[in-house]
Amino acid sequence: MTDVLRPGEAARVAGIDEAVSLDELRLAARNHGMPLEALRYDLTPPGLHYLLVHYDIPFLDPASWRLEIGGHVATPLSLDLAALRSGPAVTHRVTLECAGNGRAKLLPRPVSQPWLDEAVGTAEWTGVSLASLLEEAGVLDGAVDVAFTGHDHGTERGVEQDYCRALSLSDAVSGDVLVAYEMNGAPLPPQHGAPVRLIVPGWYGMAHVKWLRSVEVLAEPFAGFQNEVAYRLRADADDPGTPVSRIQPRALVVPPGFPDFMTRRRIVDAGPVELFGRTWSGRAPVTGVELSVDGGLTWTQASLGPAASRYAWRSWSFTWDALPGEYVLCARATDERGPQPVEAPWNMQGMANNMAQSVPVTVR
Ligand SMILES: Nc1nc2c(c(=O)[nH]1)N[C@H]1C(S)=C(S)[C@@H](COP(=O)(O)O)O[C@H]1N2
Ligand SMILES: [Mo]
């Protein structure tokens, strides 16, 4: 059955025994994750970076593209790509993660893009600071929010819309927000927002508006769908919920050994096994990573690698003396606000589930 919801209808939650549907499979085939073995790269090669597109990837001509900056400002700006590129360039290394990462592991499962653990990637984004563009436009007194609109258009739960997200004015002008035109030193690929996207370091993916068309300064609080309806942590359909914002702490391990084709269960030879992974958090720096080989019953500290950037993942490693048997590896990160949970934090839309990853392993 196709889920075309009427305006205002809540996202659907699957029945306890309901399998992933063709609609969810279609979304999963369009929106791919990062294969976990690519955690090895400091910078994710663009084809391996996860991808999430609500509607269609728009077909845009960079030569005629313009960015309109307007609303509650003294001097509206209309910039082409050359004007944007002539501004002072800034580069930040940023880990992006979809707020729906981990959704498919929730029970019952909210029906949407069915991510497991892999909706993540790290890139170097180059562009102009949003704060400097807003300063040039001259934000007027009384401004509260800034709305960012993309060129893509669709319907979602019965509401027709351009993809649009807002930040508060204070979040928009602080925290190194970028209007980015390069990913890892090359023009943005179409699927990642060409020619220009927003980058909001430390925030879940939904804030990083791709195919950016306009920046509008608002004197009233923004009430658009993606902020008020879609990206909220709700306990049930009547709960107005709280907005999803910064990335919760997470650690992932590169699955060791080799996989079984169908189940992806790992097979490892007994002896010392060098485990390697990444950890990140958008709310506070990660202070530690712990590893469990018994499914989360007992934990041991792993070693953290150097912190290369405050907005990007960090490596960690652990030597496991593996004896023959069956194991479930788990990794969990801690930041100054606490560790990742071992139980999934359930909410209606399956957002911000940072429950610890588990990897079944057979040691032979
Ligand atoms: N215009 C637009 N921007 C968007 C989206 C979108 O559908 N349209 N998806 C958002 C979501 S939900 C995520 S997780 C990130 C994904 O960025 P990536 O595909 O470059 O990894 O883009 C965000 N920006
Ligand atoms: Mo997302």
mmCIF file of C-alpha atoms and ligand atoms in Angstrom:
data_model
loop_
_atom_site.group_PDB
_atom_site.id
_atom_site.type_symbol
_atom_site.label_atom_id
_atom_site.label_comp_id
_atom_site.label_asym_id
_atom_site.label_seq_id
_atom_site.Cartn_x
_atom_site.Cartn_y
_atom_site.Cartn_z
ATOM 1 C CA MET A 1 0.000 0.000 0.000
ATOM 2 C CA THR A 2 1.310 3.443 -0.854
ATOM 3 C CA ASP A 3 1.389 5.916 2.015
ATOM 4 C CA VAL A 4 -0.114 9.122 0.683
ATOM 5 C CA LEU A 5 -1.156 10.896 3.845
ATOM 6 C CA ARG A 6 -3.657 13.714 4.156
ATOM 7 C CA PRO A 7 -2.446 17.127 5.391
ATOM 8 C CA GLY A 8 -1.598 17.057 9.079
ATOM 9 C CA GLU A 9 -1.678 13.273 9.329
ATOM 10 C CA ALA A 10 1.069 11.805 11.521
ATOM 11 C CA ALA A 11 3.824 9.608 10.109
ATOM 12 C CA ARG A 12 2.818 5.927 10.190
ATOM 13 C CA VAL A 13 4.284 3.404 12.596
ATOM 14 C CA ALA A 14 4.556 -0.165 11.253
ATOM 15 C CA GLY A 15 2.799 -3.071 12.950
ATOM 16 C CA ILE A 16 5.077 -5.155 15.199
ATOM 17 C CA ASP A 17 5.467 -7.963 12.607
ATOM 18 C CA GLU A 18 5.147 -5.758 9.508
ATOM 19 C CA ALA A 19 8.056 -6.229 7.088
ATOM 20 C CA VAL A 20 9.792 -3.341 5.301
ATOM 21 C CA SER A 21 7.541 -2.423 2.356
ATOM 22 C CA LEU A 22 8.320 -1.780 -1.323
ATOM 23 C CA ASP A 23 7.817 1.943 -0.588
ATOM 24 C CA GLU A 24 10.531 1.801 2.068
ATOM 25 C CA LEU A 25 12.756 -0.295 -0.240
ATOM 26 C CA ARG A 26 12.320 2.307 -3.017
ATOM 27 C CA LEU A 27 13.469 5.028 -0.617
ATOM 28 C CA ALA A 28 16.387 2.885 0.563
ATOM 29 C CA ALA A 29 17.496 2.235 -3.032
ATOM 30 C CA ARG A 30 17.560 5.991 -3.786
ATOM 31 C CA ASN A 31 19.045 7.108 -0.496
ATOM 32 C CA HIS A 32 22.104 5.011 0.194
ATOM 33 C CA GLY A 33 24.201 4.688 3.315
ATOM 34 C CA MET A 34 27.985 4.721 3.658
ATOM 35 C CA PRO A 35 29.368 1.150 3.588
ATOM 36 C CA LEU A 36 30.800 0.807 7.111
ATOM 37 C CA GLU A 37 34.237 -0.253 5.804
ATOM 38 C CA ALA A 38 34.510 3.358 4.504
ATOM 39 C CA LEU A 39 34.851 4.501 8.138
ATOM 40 C CA ARG A 40 38.555 3.915 7.378
ATOM 41 C CA TYR A 41 38.806 7.139 5.331
ATOM 42 C CA ASP A 42 39.351 10.419 7.213
ATOM 43 C CA LEU A 43 37.405 12.085 4.375
ATOM 44 C CA THR A 44 34.659 9.993 2.827
ATOM 45 C CA PRO A 45 35.106 9.721 -0.963
ATOM 46 C CA PRO A 46 31.980 11.509 -2.319
ATOM 47 C CA GLY A 47 30.483 8.385 -3.927
ATOM 48 C CA LEU A 48 30.636 6.595 -0.564
ATOM 49 C CA HIS A 49 29.154 9.469 1.502
ATOM 50 C CA TYR A 50 25.580 8.708 2.584
ATOM 51 C CA LEU A 51 22.800 10.328 0.582
ATOM 52 C CA LEU A 52 19.349 11.552 1.539
ATOM 53 C CA VAL A 53 17.003 13.344 -0.867
ATOM 54 C CA HIS A 54 13.363 13.912 0.153
ATOM 55 C CA TYR A 55 12.048 14.594 -3.398
ATOM 56 C CA ASP A 56 14.027 14.639 -6.706
ATOM 57 C CA ILE A 57 17.587 15.825 -7.357
ATOM 58 C CA PRO A 58 16.913 19.069 -9.267
ATOM 59 C CA PHE A 59 18.607 19.570 -12.661
ATOM 60 C CA LEU A 60 20.172 23.033 -12.321
ATOM 61 C CA ASP A 61 22.364 25.183 -14.585
ATOM 62 C CA PRO A 62 25.198 26.639 -12.474
ATOM 63 C CA ALA A 63 25.579 29.479 -15.027
ATOM 64 C CA SER A 64 22.102 30.854 -14.368
ATOM 65 C CA TRP A 65 21.903 29.886 -10.657
ATOM 66 C CA ARG A 66 21.507 32.755 -8.194
ATOM 67 C CA LEU A 67 21.184 32.985 -4.458
ATOM 68 C CA GLU A 68 18.609 35.510 -3.229
ATOM 69 C CA ILE A 69 19.250 36.863 0.267
ATOM 70 C CA GLY A 70 16.299 38.940 1.439
ATOM 71 C CA GLY A 71 13.449 39.393 3.862
ATOM 72 C CA HIS A 72 14.120 41.464 6.975
ATOM 73 C CA VAL A 73 17.410 42.986 5.724
ATOM 74 C CA ALA A 74 18.596 46.490 4.724
ATOM 75 C CA THR A 75 20.036 45.461 1.326
ATOM 76 C CA PRO A 76 18.710 42.333 -0.403
ATOM 77 C CA LEU A 77 21.443 40.522 -2.339
ATOM 78 C CA SER A 78 21.277 38.458 -5.510
ATOM 79 C CA LEU A 79 24.520 36.542 -5.965
ATOM 80 C CA ASP A 80 25.687 34.350 -8.823
ATOM 81 C CA LEU A 81 28.281 31.615 -8.398
ATOM 82 C CA ALA A 82 31.169 33.900 -9.424
ATOM 83 C CA ALA A 83 30.150 36.498 -6.808
ATOM 84 C CA LEU A 84 29.959 33.806 -4.134
ATOM 85 C CA ARG A 85 33.347 32.363 -5.152
ATOM 86 C CA SER A 86 34.951 35.835 -5.026
ATOM 87 C CA GLY A 87 34.211 36.114 -1.286
ATOM 88 C CA PRO A 88 36.703 34.900 1.344
ATOM 89 C CA ALA A 89 36.673 31.079 1.185
ATOM 90 C CA VAL A 90 36.402 29.045 4.372
ATOM 91 C CA THR A 91 36.806 25.247 4.649
ATOM 92 C CA HIS A 92 35.475 23.059 7.468
ATOM 93 C CA ARG A 93 35.742 19.304 7.921
ATOM 94 C CA VAL A 94 32.270 18.203 8.988
ATOM 95 C CA THR A 95 30.634 14.869 9.787
ATOM 96 C CA LEU A 96 27.050 14.735 8.521
ATOM 97 C CA GLU A 97 24.543 12.248 9.884
ATOM 98 C CA CYS A 98 20.868 11.845 8.981
ATOM 99 C CA ALA A 99 18.516 12.369 11.929
ATOM 100 C CA GLY A 100 16.764 9.154 10.856
ATOM 101 C CA ASN A 101 19.914 7.034 11.229
ATOM 102 C CA GLY A 102 19.003 3.921 13.249
ATOM 103 C CA ARG A 103 15.266 4.229 12.506
ATOM 104 C CA ALA A 104 14.829 0.702 11.108
ATOM 105 C CA LYS A 105 16.095 -0.765 14.389
ATOM 106 C CA LEU A 106 13.202 0.733 16.356
ATOM 107 C CA LEU A 107 10.303 -1.467 17.427
ATOM 108 C CA PRO A 108 7.677 -0.656 16.315
ATOM 109 C CA ARG A 109 9.316 0.868 13.229
ATOM 110 C CA PRO A 110 8.329 4.374 12.088
ATOM 111 C CA VAL A 111 7.647 4.079 8.334
ATOM 112 C CA SER A 112 10.158 6.246 6.443
ATOM 113 C CA GLN A 113 13.669 5.868 5.050
ATOM 114 C CA PRO A 114 14.733 2.640 6.857
ATOM 115 C CA TRP A 115 18.288 3.417 7.930
ATOM 116 C CA LEU A 116 20.347 0.978 10.030
ATOM 117 C CA ASP A 117 23.689 2.524 11.191
ATOM 118 C CA GLU A 118 25.274 3.913 8.054
ATOM 119 C CA ALA A 119 23.653 7.312 7.300
ATOM 120 C CA VAL A 120 26.901 9.178 7.904
ATOM 121 C CA GLY A 121 29.908 10.628 6.090
ATOM 122 C CA THR A 122 32.661 13.209 6.525
ATOM 123 C CA ALA A 123 33.740 15.811 3.987
ATOM 124 C CA GLU A 124 35.614 19.072 3.706
ATOM 125 C CA TRP A 125 33.159 21.746 2.682
ATOM 126 C CA THR A 126 34.360 25.036 1.205
ATOM 127 C CA GLY A 127 32.271 28.163 0.842
ATOM 128 C CA VAL A 128 31.488 31.572 2.282
ATOM 129 C CA SER A 129 30.480 32.124 5.892
ATOM 130 C CA LEU A 130 26.732 32.715 6.226
ATOM 131 C CA ALA A 131 27.410 35.294 8.955
ATOM 132 C CA SER A 132 29.453 37.419 6.527
ATOM 133 C CA LEU A 133 26.717 37.276 3.849
ATOM 134 C CA LEU A 134 24.065 38.278 6.407
ATOM 135 C CA GLU A 135 26.300 41.091 7.598
ATOM 136 C CA GLU A 136 26.604 42.334 4.020
ATOM 137 C CA ALA A 137 22.816 42.262 3.634
ATOM 138 C CA GLY A 138 22.374 44.040 6.987
ATOM 139 C CA VAL A 139 19.968 42.132 9.244
ATOM 140 C CA LEU A 140 17.348 44.561 10.640
ATOM 141 C CA ASP A 141 16.283 44.796 14.282
ATOM 142 C CA GLY A 142 13.513 42.373 15.162
ATOM 143 C CA ALA A 143 14.810 39.466 13.047
ATOM 144 C CA VAL A 144 14.289 36.107 14.779
ATOM 145 C CA ASP A 145 14.745 33.260 12.265
ATOM 146 C CA VAL A 146 16.426 32.629 8.925
ATOM 147 C CA ALA A 147 14.744 30.312 6.374
ATOM 148 C CA PHE A 148 16.713 28.396 3.739
ATOM 149 C CA THR A 149 14.905 27.095 0.650
ATOM 150 C CA GLY A 150 16.121 24.565 -1.900
ATOM 151 C CA HIS A 151 15.148 24.103 -5.556
ATOM 152 C CA ASP A 152 13.510 20.733 -4.894
ATOM 153 C CA HIS A 153 9.751 20.348 -4.605
ATOM 154 C CA GLY A 154 7.409 17.592 -3.508
ATOM 155 C CA THR A 155 4.626 16.566 -1.184
ATOM 156 C CA GLU A 156 5.094 15.072 2.222
ATOM 157 C CA ARG A 157 2.256 13.830 4.421
ATOM 158 C CA GLY A 158 -0.150 15.681 2.148
ATOM 159 C CA VAL A 159 1.690 19.026 2.254
ATOM 160 C CA GLU A 160 3.104 20.333 -1.057
ATOM 161 C CA GLN A 161 6.309 22.263 -0.470
ATOM 162 C CA ASP A 162 9.760 23.370 -1.522
ATOM 163 C CA TYR A 163 12.303 21.811 0.831
ATOM 164 C CA CYS A 164 12.789 24.559 3.416
ATOM 165 C CA ARG A 165 14.357 24.637 6.866
ATOM 166 C CA ALA A 166 15.014 27.514 9.260
ATOM 167 C CA LEU A 167 17.567 28.259 11.951
ATOM 168 C CA SER A 168 17.216 30.842 14.700
ATOM 169 C CA LEU A 169 19.141 34.016 13.840
ATOM 170 C CA SER A 170 21.641 33.247 16.619
ATOM 171 C CA ASP A 171 22.288 29.703 15.290
ATOM 172 C CA ALA A 172 22.568 31.110 11.742
ATOM 173 C CA VAL A 173 25.296 33.637 12.582
ATOM 174 C CA SER A 174 27.321 31.482 14.988
ATOM 175 C CA GLY A 175 28.787 27.986 14.755
ATOM 176 C CA ASP A 176 30.615 28.408 11.430
ATOM 177 C CA VAL A 177 27.559 27.943 9.166
ATOM 178 C CA LEU A 178 28.740 27.824 5.528
ATOM 179 C CA VAL A 179 27.162 28.530 2.157
ATOM 180 C CA ALA A 180 29.235 25.816 0.453
ATOM 181 C CA TYR A 181 30.137 25.300 -3.219
ATOM 182 C CA GLU A 182 32.865 22.628 -2.876
ATOM 183 C CA MET A 183 33.028 19.150 -1.339
ATOM 184 C CA ASN A 184 36.523 17.716 -0.796
ATOM 185 C CA GLY A 185 38.019 20.395 -3.069
ATOM 186 C CA ALA A 186 35.742 19.791 -6.088
ATOM 187 C CA PRO A 187 32.446 21.414 -7.142
ATOM 188 C CA LEU A 188 29.502 19.849 -5.295
ATOM 189 C CA PRO A 189 28.169 16.710 -7.012
ATOM 190 C CA PRO A 190 24.488 16.956 -8.079
ATOM 191 C CA GLN A 191 23.254 14.634 -5.338
ATOM 192 C CA HIS A 192 25.006 16.594 -2.582
ATOM 193 C CA GLY A 193 23.465 19.954 -3.496
ATOM 194 C CA ALA A 194 25.115 21.423 -6.617
ATOM 195 C CA PRO A 195 25.813 24.198 -7.151
ATOM 196 C CA VAL A 196 25.468 25.443 -3.549
ATOM 197 C CA ARG A 197 24.245 24.084 -0.217
ATOM 198 C CA LEU A 198 24.138 25.065 3.425
ATOM 199 C CA ILE A 199 26.441 23.376 5.965
ATOM 200 C CA VAL A 200 25.497 23.663 9.645
ATOM 201 C CA PRO A 201 28.383 21.994 11.536
ATOM 202 C CA GLY A 202 27.271 19.744 14.401
ATOM 203 C CA TRP A 203 23.610 19.529 13.323
ATOM 204 C CA TYR A 204 21.763 16.518 11.981
ATOM 205 C CA GLY A 205 21.517 16.380 8.178
ATOM 206 C CA MET A 206 18.107 18.014 7.683
ATOM 207 C CA ALA A 207 19.526 21.465 8.492
ATOM 208 C CA HIS A 208 22.108 21.354 5.661
ATOM 209 C CA VAL A 209 19.772 22.555 2.870
ATOM 210 C CA LYS A 210 20.955 21.439 -0.587
ATOM 211 C CA TRP A 211 20.354 23.170 -3.968
ATOM 212 C CA LEU A 212 20.069 26.431 -2.038
ATOM 213 C CA ARG A 213 17.898 29.047 -3.760
ATOM 214 C CA SER A 214 17.078 31.616 -1.083
ATOM 215 C CA VAL A 215 17.969 32.819 2.380
ATOM 216 C CA GLU A 216 15.165 34.791 3.969
ATOM 217 C CA VAL A 217 15.501 36.677 7.242
ATOM 218 C CA LEU A 218 12.223 36.539 9.161
ATOM 219 C CA ALA A 219 10.773 38.917 11.753
ATOM 220 C CA GLU A 220 8.286 36.188 12.801
ATOM 221 C CA PRO A 221 9.124 32.664 14.020
ATOM 222 C CA PHE A 222 9.325 30.195 11.098
ATOM 223 C CA ALA A 223 6.405 27.747 10.976
ATOM 224 C CA GLY A 224 7.330 25.600 7.943
ATOM 225 C CA PHE A 225 6.713 21.835 7.703
ATOM 226 C CA GLN A 226 10.298 20.604 8.080
ATOM 227 C CA ASN A 227 10.765 22.452 11.405
ATOM 228 C CA GLU A 228 7.271 22.280 12.878
ATOM 229 C CA VAL A 229 6.031 18.874 11.709
ATOM 230 C CA ALA A 230 8.768 16.660 10.294
ATOM 231 C CA TYR A 231 11.890 16.859 12.434
ATOM 232 C CA ARG A 232 10.531 16.582 15.962
ATOM 233 C CA LEU A 233 10.926 14.099 18.784
ATOM 234 C CA ARG A 234 7.331 13.110 19.592
ATOM 235 C CA ALA A 235 6.148 10.464 22.054
ATOM 236 C CA ASP A 236 2.805 10.029 20.232
ATOM 237 C CA ALA A 237 0.691 11.640 17.513
ATOM 238 C CA ASP A 238 -0.728 14.299 19.896
ATOM 239 C CA ASP A 239 2.645 15.346 21.304
ATOM 240 C CA PRO A 240 3.919 18.595 19.680
ATOM 241 C CA GLY A 241 7.398 17.298 20.537
ATOM 242 C CA THR A 242 10.764 19.025 20.629
ATOM 243 C CA PRO A 243 12.828 20.011 17.597
ATOM 244 C CA VAL A 244 15.666 17.789 16.360
ATOM 245 C CA SER A 245 18.886 19.817 16.267
ATOM 246 C CA ARG A 246 22.413 18.696 17.149
ATOM 247 C CA ILE A 247 23.915 15.246 16.582
ATOM 248 C CA GLN A 248 23.883 12.924 19.604
ATOM 249 C CA PRO A 249 27.139 11.078 20.397
ATOM 250 C CA ARG A 250 27.847 7.925 18.422
ATOM 251 C CA ALA A 251 30.655 5.434 17.793
ATOM 252 C CA LEU A 252 30.801 2.942 14.939
ATOM 253 C CA VAL A 253 33.228 0.076 14.390
ATOM 254 C CA VAL A 254 34.487 -1.147 11.023
ATOM 255 C CA PRO A 255 33.037 -4.686 11.030
ATOM 256 C CA PRO A 256 36.101 -6.975 11.425
ATOM 257 C CA GLY A 257 37.073 -10.022 9.365
ATOM 258 C CA PHE A 258 34.916 -10.865 6.370
ATOM 259 C CA PRO A 259 31.138 -10.993 5.907
ATOM 260 C CA ASP A 260 28.618 -13.602 4.933
ATOM 261 C CA PHE A 261 26.941 -12.330 1.731
ATOM 262 C CA MET A 262 23.294 -12.526 2.882
ATOM 263 C CA THR A 263 23.424 -11.887 6.625
ATOM 264 C CA ARG A 264 26.654 -9.889 6.742
ATOM 265 C CA ARG A 265 27.568 -11.792 9.890
ATOM 266 C CA ARG A 266 31.344 -11.461 10.387
ATOM 267 C CA ILE A 267 33.874 -14.307 10.418
ATOM 268 C CA VAL A 268 37.192 -13.654 12.184
ATOM 269 C CA ASP A 269 40.233 -15.826 12.947
ATOM 270 C CA ALA A 270 41.130 -16.302 16.644
ATOM 271 C CA GLY A 271 44.001 -14.171 17.985
ATOM 272 C CA PRO A 272 44.546 -10.422 18.368
ATOM 273 C CA VAL A 273 42.033 -8.480 16.228
ATOM 274 C CA GLU A 274 42.715 -4.776 15.652
ATOM 275 C CA LEU A 275 39.325 -3.045 15.819
ATOM 276 C CA PHE A 276 39.058 0.428 14.305
ATOM 277 C CA GLY A 277 36.210 2.884 14.243
ATOM 278 C CA ARG A 278 35.033 6.493 14.354
ATOM 279 C CA THR A 279 33.225 8.564 16.922
ATOM 280 C CA TRP A 280 31.500 11.949 16.791
ATOM 281 C CA SER A 281 29.002 14.151 18.565
ATOM 282 C CA GLY A 282 27.506 17.461 17.528
ATOM 283 C CA ARG A 283 26.510 18.566 21.015
ATOM 284 C CA ALA A 284 29.850 18.325 22.906
ATOM 285 C CA PRO A 285 33.288 16.808 22.238
ATOM 286 C CA VAL A 286 33.533 13.018 22.635
ATOM 287 C CA THR A 287 35.432 12.148 25.826
ATOM 288 C CA GLY A 288 35.659 8.367 25.399
ATOM 289 C CA VAL A 289 34.698 5.243 23.469
ATOM 290 C CA GLU A 290 33.987 1.886 25.088
ATOM 291 C CA LEU A 291 33.823 -1.522 23.500
ATOM 292 C CA SER A 292 31.815 -4.593 24.470
ATOM 293 C CA VAL A 293 32.173 -8.090 22.974
ATOM 294 C CA ASP A 294 29.191 -9.521 24.891
ATOM 295 C CA GLY A 295 26.364 -7.459 23.436
ATOM 296 C CA GLY A 296 26.668 -4.571 25.897
ATOM 297 C CA LEU A 297 26.909 -6.403 29.260
ATOM 298 C CA THR A 298 30.525 -5.411 30.004
ATOM 299 C CA TRP A 299 32.552 -2.523 28.560
ATOM 300 C CA THR A 300 36.273 -1.674 28.173
ATOM 301 C CA GLN A 301 37.816 1.672 27.193
ATOM 302 C CA ALA A 302 39.156 1.967 23.628
ATOM 303 C CA SER A 303 41.984 4.410 22.652
ATOM 304 C CA LEU A 304 40.942 7.654 21.013
ATOM 305 C CA GLY A 305 42.899 8.975 18.019
ATOM 306 C CA PRO A 306 43.711 12.675 17.546
ATOM 307 C CA ALA A 307 40.826 15.162 17.245
ATOM 308 C CA ALA A 308 41.362 16.617 13.745
ATOM 309 C CA SER A 309 38.420 19.029 13.704
ATOM 310 C CA ARG A 310 35.759 19.979 16.234
ATOM 311 C CA TYR A 311 33.025 19.154 13.728
ATOM 312 C CA ALA A 312 34.360 15.869 12.323
ATOM 313 C CA TRP A 313 34.648 12.286 13.479
ATOM 314 C CA ARG A 314 37.678 11.020 15.341
ATOM 315 C CA SER A 315 39.262 7.576 15.082
ATOM 316 C CA TRP A 316 39.419 5.036 17.897
ATOM 317 C CA SER A 317 41.016 1.609 18.158
ATOM 318 C CA PHE A 318 40.976 -1.440 20.374
ATOM 319 C CA THR A 319 42.877 -4.731 20.327
ATOM 320 C CA TRP A 320 40.558 -7.663 20.948
ATOM 321 C CA ASP A 321 42.073 -11.005 21.967
ATOM 322 C CA ALA A 322 39.488 -13.112 20.200
ATOM 323 C CA LEU A 323 38.912 -16.713 21.328
ATOM 324 C CA PRO A 324 36.757 -19.084 19.247
ATOM 325 C CA GLY A 325 33.036 -18.567 19.851
ATOM 326 C CA GLU A 326 30.046 -16.360 19.063
ATOM 327 C CA TYR A 327 30.151 -12.653 19.987
ATOM 328 C CA VAL A 328 28.222 -9.424 19.593
ATOM 329 C CA LEU A 329 30.531 -6.399 19.354
ATOM 330 C CA CYS A 330 29.137 -3.059 20.517
ATOM 331 C CA ALA A 331 30.796 0.344 20.604
ATOM 332 C CA ARG A 332 29.509 3.367 22.465
ATOM 333 C CA ALA A 333 30.703 6.953 22.735
ATOM 334 C CA THR A 334 30.449 9.328 25.672
ATOM 335 C CA ASP A 335 30.479 13.087 25.568
ATOM 336 C CA GLU A 336 30.325 15.400 28.576
ATOM 337 C CA ARG A 337 26.531 15.041 28.577
ATOM 338 C CA GLY A 338 26.648 11.251 28.872
ATOM 339 C CA PRO A 339 27.027 7.978 26.960
ATOM 340 C CA GLN A 340 25.088 6.510 24.050
ATOM 341 C CA PRO A 341 22.146 4.393 25.205
ATOM 342 C CA VAL A 342 22.123 0.609 24.715
ATOM 343 C CA GLU A 343 18.303 0.641 24.356
ATOM 344 C CA ALA A 344 16.816 2.577 21.428
ATOM 345 C CA PRO A 345 15.250 5.935 22.389
ATOM 346 C CA TRP A 346 11.834 5.487 20.697
ATOM 347 C CA ASN A 347 9.886 8.374 19.137
ATOM 348 C CA MET A 348 7.118 8.611 16.528
ATOM 349 C CA GLN A 349 9.387 9.473 13.599
ATOM 350 C CA GLY A 350 12.416 7.454 14.622
ATOM 351 C CA MET A 351 14.718 10.451 14.952
ATOM 352 C CA ALA A 352 18.089 10.734 16.701
ATOM 353 C CA ASN A 353 18.266 7.023 17.618
ATOM 354 C CA ASN A 354 21.885 6.775 18.765
ATOM 355 C CA MET A 355 21.544 3.340 20.364
ATOM 356 C CA ALA A 356 24.905 1.512 20.344
ATOM 357 C CA GLN A 357 25.730 -0.413 17.152
ATOM 358 C CA SER A 358 25.973 -4.199 17.451
ATOM 359 C CA VAL A 359 27.932 -6.477 15.112
ATOM 360 C CA PRO A 360 27.516 -10.277 15.405
ATOM 361 C CA VAL A 361 30.866 -12.055 14.946
ATOM 362 C CA THR A 362 31.905 -15.719 14.737
ATOM 363 C CA VAL A 363 35.523 -16.305 15.813
ATOM 364 C CA ARG A 364 36.929 -19.552 14.343
HETATM 365 N N1 LIG B 1 17.032 20.832 -0.508
HETATM 366 C C1 LIG B 1 17.190 19.733 0.253
HETATM 367 N N2 LIG B 1 18.156 19.730 1.177
HETATM 368 C C2 LIG B 1 18.342 18.652 1.972
HETATM 369 C C3 LIG B 1 17.516 17.511 1.836
HETATM 370 C C4 LIG B 1 16.520 17.535 0.827
HETATM 371 O O1 LIG B 1 15.768 16.571 0.635
HETATM 372 N N3 LIG B 1 16.375 18.670 0.056
HETATM 373 N N4 LIG B 1 17.700 16.448 2.680
HETATM 374 C C5 LIG B 1 18.304 16.773 3.980
HETATM 375 C C6 LIG B 1 18.606 15.605 4.783
HETATM 376 S S1 LIG B 1 17.289 14.916 5.589
HETATM 377 C C7 LIG B 1 19.863 15.155 4.958
HETATM 378 S S2 LIG B 1 20.176 13.878 6.022
HETATM 379 C C8 LIG B 1 20.994 15.775 4.242
HETATM 380 C C9 LIG B 1 21.783 14.734 3.490
HETATM 381 O O2 LIG B 1 22.904 15.298 2.878
HETATM 382 P P1 LIG B 1 23.757 14.437 1.835
HETATM 383 O O3 LIG B 1 22.785 13.744 0.930
HETATM 384 O O4 LIG B 1 24.654 15.391 1.151
HETATM 385 O O5 LIG B 1 24.515 13.429 2.651
HETATM 386 O O6 LIG B 1 20.581 16.765 3.338
HETATM 387 C C10 LIG B 1 19.558 17.599 3.803
HETATM 388 N N5 LIG B 1 19.334 18.687 2.876
HETATM 389 MO MO MO B 2 18.138 13.264 6.997
#
